[in-house]
């Protein structure tokens, strides 16, 4: 196949300018020679003769050698996976399923970009783009994961294996990457010399070739490489590699010919020198002979027929080579060329050509008309129907094209005819018994029609025995197609349209909620979202997939319900946002009770006034940290108040102690155990060491003055000990004994410390080893303390059993809540076991088992609890049922707090859902009163209003007061009606903020009532603050109204429109500065609005500011009126030089002389007229400057024009006569009186190419 390029004289001249003088005969530019066209050889000089093979490596001379190739950083390669080698062959799932997942994974792993396409033969084409390394890695992954793997072995001497592996395995890795295979080399201790290669056939072939090359290079025998043009390799190999095999057998030489898929020309010979020389000579002889005798013909064969010429595994090509001795070269599959080249002896070419056409036409292509919607049914589920035909006729390829109403069949003629008949029968049958319908449903409803996990659509499919095709979301198509039994299609259509109609009446709303809050709104195991869904059952709430990082939550349902749900969720989110800030405050444990206050009064007050949640550690916890949660400002305020209480209560001081930094780590101890023990011993002072590496020796101690002094002494004493002598011993004791060893308030352990002077450190809950007790100090003190502790531990190990009497009525208190009280006793008293008699038995005997001391202490504690129970009373607190929910608080938080603060039990009555109406008193016969009626007291409280409180009397009374304080009350506040909408705020944000801040409910009257009364409901303690806050807001709004009126003052200035651009300034810079400086709005007249006065500028703002802005504008106008404009004649040829690149030079001149310079536009009557505007003295100076520049630049222009006379005129100045293209004389196709285009199919017009032209190197078969 040849191509013709029509060149114009200009482009040809440009082409020839790149060649050397020797290659181009330069002709003088005169009219005679211009009219006489050049000869073919002059116009197209032949390329230099091809150098012999062995010298081919030398660089070509001439201009081409100067061009250095630039390697692109991003490359693109196309890999093909034939149908038979595809791992995933499901045609229905192309672009989805496992294959797509693998491609995405490869893209993520390697950073390369993959594009998949399906060839007509169902082979897979994969285009990979990216950096070379990424492409190679991706190729290896593709081969391993998308292509079926074969394996082969290659045997090379064991001593050559290390050369295949290379240094640090680099050679092997490179080879695996290059060939996309897995190469397994036997271990050094394995006697086998077989190397196993796993991968595609093509990859195995390449890897085998490369391994044999490496082996050959390392072989002690001679190795020779012969460069033979690729096109002659088939003649050397012979049909089915017979010729090369014979040659190898005859000479005993190993000959390695690169496979067709490897673009290498060298043939490698390995063997004994004499035999090798013989083999090389014979190959050279074949090569020289074929080079002289063979010729080529090029024929056009349809691209679709190339595979039939190649045959399975290239057998047809080998068959033609065997029969005719002619090699057939097929263009690669990724090339669009249809030209097949036959290379061989002239007399054999005809026979070979016949064979090629016979092979190409041995298969036929036919088509069957079938509506595209029936294709799926013809294929059948998982291709079952089609499999019946393909199994009978495996050589027939059946292709379905989406959107086309035909099926294409390809294969041997007889088989195609049989398959065609069968498919036509199938199509006829399907048309008779199948129907389809198409309906239009807005694509946004499609996923709702499908339902969760396809529930809706699957039900319709199963019920009506139809197939429903809903387009994917990315297509944005509204068309839904139903196919199947005619009756089922109609029923399914009716149901789908009904569903769609119902959905159209629904409302969908997108709610923007930050993704970080989604999990909180959903709640643990979906508890919170379930509550919302139960509250709004008609609303469907859809959260986005966490992987999508989307903030959009979709609500769908009836309009009113969606609105209510939106408001509810927005309030929830607002609460989450505002109340999610948290701060920790370390407060000495002894002051916690003061911060809580009597009956929790102090902490409650701080909580209410700062509107925060304050969590204190449990009494039995070692933690000193109080956690405050809420709005940031509120948290800071609460923290300040808590610290102030601590400061008032105690003489908190802060001292600095200097201790060498090298001792800091040893004083802190492992995970801070040592320093923590000092802080605990000294009343929980806070000791702060400088950061490691800071070099500072200063240690800060903060706390009550007495404790700080104690801690300071201890630290200095320990530091001194550490510097002189330090001794450590570890002891082990069961964790349950630790609390008992420490004693209540640390009494026991303090006693040991005081006696011995040693420091004893117990493990914290974070420590891994819970049995380890560390003793530190001087050797003598440590040993003494060890002795005392070991005695105590030994005593604890001495288990005894004892019993005590406990009245059965109190048993329940100890065993309720899964025995929580008993668990607490066990924790505190060395794991003592307390056993109460089984319920049902009337025994009062309680058994205790454990260490003797622990048992005694536990008995004492149980007795204390019983005394408390004996003193317990129950009182009633009457509060109307309607307030119970408010008193309980969210999730019962308020009631839990009272229970904790006062140590009481509170029980609310059962809710009375439908209170019975008060009945009229029944009339009694004979004037007698009803027997039951006389005891009824109308003033007695209802059972549903009585709250029961149990505990010690004084605590119960305090708890009752606390409960009554939680009953909400209502007050009214008068607020002008016109301010109500500002108080409510945008979407209710203002009123919601106030309700949250003051913990009250604020009710604004409906607009139609025109009422000024706003009601506030809440706790008595909060109402005054809420009322004050509301009135404060009213004052603010009234002040804003007054300010708004003052800000709306308007002023008009009359300014000639010609000055407007100057007042506005470049990109509005001047006017923006005036607006900003005077805080006003300045409006210029609209040029397009003729009704507006074009000289009026309007200024809006405060009166004082508007007048100041007017003065600023008039000042600019005054300056502009003083300016003059002068025209100066400036040669147009120097304009560009004066203006400069992007106007940089002229801007500099204008800034320097404070003038405006305007150049004429193209097409102006006087192209040399330049206008200069500014103050008179500035204009004169600027004109002088630009005239000087003109003189300087004009000299250069004149010089350039003088030079142009001697220079060749530019191409655009030459004659613009229409070009006939490029004409040459004595061309090979030129015959007498023949002006028409040559016939490309004629061998006379296109004779065979000469030997001096290197034939196009093409692989003689496609990649396999």
Short mmCIF file of N, CA and C in Angstrom, two decimals, residues 936-1001:
data_model
loop_
_atom_site.label_atom_id
_atom_site.label_comp_id
_atom_site.label_asym_id
_atom_site.label_seq_id
_atom_site.Cartn_x
_atom_site.Cartn_y
_atom_site.Cartn_z
N UNK A 936 -64.13 9.87 99.14
CA UNK A 936 -63.32 10.52 98.08
C UNK A 936 -63.02 11.95 98.43
N UNK A 937 -61.74 12.32 98.37
CA UNK A 937 -61.34 13.69 98.69
C UNK A 937 -60.88 14.38 97.39
N UNK A 938 -61.66 15.37 96.91
CA UNK A 938 -61.31 15.98 95.62
C UNK A 938 -59.95 16.68 95.64
N UNK A 939 -59.48 17.08 96.82
CA UNK A 939 -58.18 17.79 96.89
C UNK A 939 -56.98 16.85 96.94
N UNK A 940 -57.23 15.52 97.12
CA UNK A 940 -56.10 14.57 97.22
C UNK A 940 -55.42 14.44 95.84
N UNK A 941 -54.04 14.32 95.84
CA UNK A 941 -53.34 14.27 94.53
C UNK A 941 -53.62 12.97 93.80
N UNK A 942 -53.47 13.04 92.45
CA UNK A 942 -53.66 11.83 91.64
C UNK A 942 -52.44 10.94 91.81
N UNK A 943 -52.69 9.64 91.61
CA UNK A 943 -51.61 8.66 91.76
C UNK A 943 -50.50 8.92 90.73
N UNK A 944 -50.94 9.35 89.51
CA UNK A 944 -49.95 9.55 88.42
C UNK A 944 -49.08 10.80 88.63
N UNK A 945 -49.40 11.63 89.67
CA UNK A 945 -48.60 12.83 89.93
C UNK A 945 -47.58 12.63 91.05
N UNK A 946 -47.66 11.46 91.76
CA UNK A 946 -46.82 11.26 92.95
C UNK A 946 -45.49 10.60 92.58
N UNK A 947 -44.38 11.26 92.94
CA UNK A 947 -43.01 10.73 92.72
C UNK A 947 -42.51 10.26 94.09
N UNK A 948 -42.00 9.03 94.15
CA UNK A 948 -41.52 8.43 95.40
C UNK A 948 -40.01 8.63 95.51
N UNK A 949 -39.56 9.16 96.69
CA UNK A 949 -38.11 9.36 96.94
C UNK A 949 -37.73 8.53 98.16
N UNK A 950 -36.66 7.70 98.01
CA UNK A 950 -36.20 6.85 99.12
C UNK A 950 -34.77 7.18 99.46
N UNK A 951 -34.45 7.19 100.80
CA UNK A 951 -33.09 7.45 101.25
C UNK A 951 -33.11 8.00 102.66
N UNK A 952 -32.01 8.53 103.13
CA UNK A 952 -31.99 9.16 104.45
C UNK A 952 -32.89 10.40 104.41
N UNK A 953 -33.56 10.68 105.53
CA UNK A 953 -34.59 11.72 105.53
C UNK A 953 -34.06 13.06 105.02
N UNK A 954 -32.92 13.50 105.57
CA UNK A 954 -32.42 14.83 105.19
C UNK A 954 -32.09 14.90 103.68
N UNK A 955 -31.59 13.76 103.16
CA UNK A 955 -31.24 13.73 101.73
C UNK A 955 -32.51 13.70 100.87
N UNK A 956 -33.52 12.98 101.33
CA UNK A 956 -34.80 12.91 100.60
C UNK A 956 -35.42 14.31 100.49
N UNK A 957 -35.38 15.07 101.61
CA UNK A 957 -35.97 16.40 101.62
C UNK A 957 -35.23 17.32 100.63
N UNK A 958 -33.89 17.20 100.64
CA UNK A 958 -33.08 18.03 99.71
C UNK A 958 -33.38 17.66 98.26
N UNK A 959 -33.53 16.34 98.00
CA UNK A 959 -33.83 15.87 96.64
C UNK A 959 -35.21 16.36 96.22
N UNK A 960 -36.18 16.39 97.16
CA UNK A 960 -37.55 16.86 96.85
C UNK A 960 -37.50 18.33 96.42
N UNK A 961 -36.71 19.14 97.18
CA UNK A 961 -36.56 20.56 96.83
C UNK A 961 -35.96 20.71 95.42
N UNK A 962 -34.94 19.87 95.15
CA UNK A 962 -34.28 19.92 93.84
C UNK A 962 -35.27 19.57 92.73
N UNK A 963 -36.15 18.56 92.95
CA UNK A 963 -37.16 18.17 91.96
C UNK A 963 -38.14 19.30 91.72
N UNK A 964 -38.61 19.91 92.81
CA UNK A 964 -39.60 20.99 92.66
C UNK A 964 -39.01 22.21 91.95
N UNK A 965 -37.71 22.37 92.13
CA UNK A 965 -37.05 23.50 91.45
C UNK A 965 -36.99 23.29 89.93
N UNK A 966 -37.16 22.03 89.51
CA UNK A 966 -37.09 21.72 88.07
C UNK A 966 -38.43 21.89 87.35
N UNK A 967 -39.53 22.20 88.10
CA UNK A 967 -40.86 22.35 87.48
C UNK A 967 -40.87 23.65 86.68
N UNK A 968 -41.19 23.58 85.36
CA UNK A 968 -41.15 24.79 84.54
C UNK A 968 -42.31 25.74 84.84
N UNK A 969 -42.06 27.07 84.66
CA UNK A 969 -43.10 28.09 84.82
C UNK A 969 -43.10 28.97 83.57
N UNK A 970 -44.19 29.77 83.40
CA UNK A 970 -44.33 30.58 82.18
C UNK A 970 -44.49 32.05 82.54
N UNK A 971 -43.81 32.92 81.79
CA UNK A 971 -43.98 34.38 81.95
C UNK A 971 -44.22 34.99 80.57
N UNK A 972 -44.74 36.21 80.54
CA UNK A 972 -45.01 36.90 79.28
C UNK A 972 -44.14 38.15 79.19
N UNK A 973 -43.66 38.42 77.97
CA UNK A 973 -42.81 39.59 77.74
C UNK A 973 -43.39 40.36 76.54
N UNK A 974 -43.49 41.67 76.67
CA UNK A 974 -44.04 42.49 75.57
C UNK A 974 -42.91 42.96 74.67
N UNK A 975 -43.05 42.59 73.38
CA UNK A 975 -42.03 42.94 72.37
C UNK A 975 -42.77 43.48 71.15
N UNK A 976 -42.40 44.66 70.61
CA UNK A 976 -43.11 45.21 69.43
C UNK A 976 -43.21 44.17 68.32
N UNK A 977 -44.42 44.08 67.71
CA UNK A 977 -44.70 43.04 66.71
C UNK A 977 -43.73 43.10 65.51
N UNK A 978 -43.35 44.32 65.09
CA UNK A 978 -42.49 44.44 63.89
C UNK A 978 -41.08 43.88 64.12
N UNK A 979 -40.70 43.60 65.38
CA UNK A 979 -39.37 43.04 65.65
C UNK A 979 -39.39 41.52 65.74
N UNK A 980 -40.59 40.91 65.74
CA UNK A 980 -40.69 39.46 65.92
C UNK A 980 -39.88 38.68 64.89
N UNK A 981 -39.99 39.10 63.60
CA UNK A 981 -39.29 38.31 62.56
C UNK A 981 -37.77 38.37 62.73
N UNK A 982 -37.25 39.49 63.27
CA UNK A 982 -35.79 39.58 63.49
C UNK A 982 -35.38 38.71 64.68
N UNK A 983 -36.29 38.62 65.69
CA UNK A 983 -35.99 37.78 66.86
C UNK A 983 -35.97 36.31 66.46
N UNK A 984 -36.93 35.93 65.59
CA UNK A 984 -36.97 34.53 65.10
C UNK A 984 -35.71 34.23 64.30
N UNK A 985 -35.29 35.17 63.44
CA UNK A 985 -34.06 34.98 62.66
C UNK A 985 -34.29 34.11 61.44
N UNK A 986 -33.23 33.98 60.63
CA UNK A 986 -33.31 33.18 59.40
C UNK A 986 -33.54 31.71 59.73
N UNK A 987 -34.64 31.19 59.21
CA UNK A 987 -35.03 29.78 59.45
C UNK A 987 -35.06 29.45 60.94
N UNK A 988 -35.42 30.46 61.76
CA UNK A 988 -35.58 30.22 63.20
C UNK A 988 -34.28 30.15 63.97
N UNK A 989 -33.16 30.54 63.34
CA UNK A 989 -31.86 30.39 64.01
C UNK A 989 -31.73 31.29 65.24
N UNK A 990 -32.29 32.52 65.17
CA UNK A 990 -32.15 33.46 66.28
C UNK A 990 -32.85 32.99 67.54
N UNK A 991 -34.12 32.58 67.35
CA UNK A 991 -34.89 32.14 68.52
C UNK A 991 -34.35 30.82 69.06
N UNK A 992 -33.88 29.96 68.15
CA UNK A 992 -33.32 28.67 68.57
C UNK A 992 -32.07 28.88 69.41
N UNK A 993 -31.26 29.87 69.01
CA UNK A 993 -30.03 30.17 69.74
C UNK A 993 -30.36 30.63 71.16
N UNK A 994 -31.37 31.51 71.28
CA UNK A 994 -31.76 32.02 72.61
C UNK A 994 -32.30 30.89 73.48
N UNK A 995 -33.14 30.01 72.88
CA UNK A 995 -33.72 28.89 73.65
C UNK A 995 -32.62 27.97 74.16
N UNK A 996 -31.58 27.73 73.28
CA UNK A 996 -30.47 26.87 73.70
C UNK A 996 -29.63 27.55 74.78
N UNK A 997 -29.42 28.86 74.62
CA UNK A 997 -28.55 29.58 75.54
C UNK A 997 -29.16 29.65 76.95
N UNK A 998 -30.50 29.90 77.02
CA UNK A 998 -31.14 30.08 78.33
C UNK A 998 -31.91 28.85 78.81
N UNK A 999 -31.91 27.77 77.99
CA UNK A 999 -32.60 26.52 78.35
C UNK A 999 -34.07 26.78 78.69
N UNK A 1000 -34.74 27.51 77.79
CA UNK A 1000 -36.18 27.78 77.95
C UNK A 1000 -36.85 27.56 76.61
N UNK A 1001 -38.21 27.59 76.62
CA UNK A 1001 -38.96 27.52 75.37
C UNK A 1001 -39.59 28.89 75.16
#
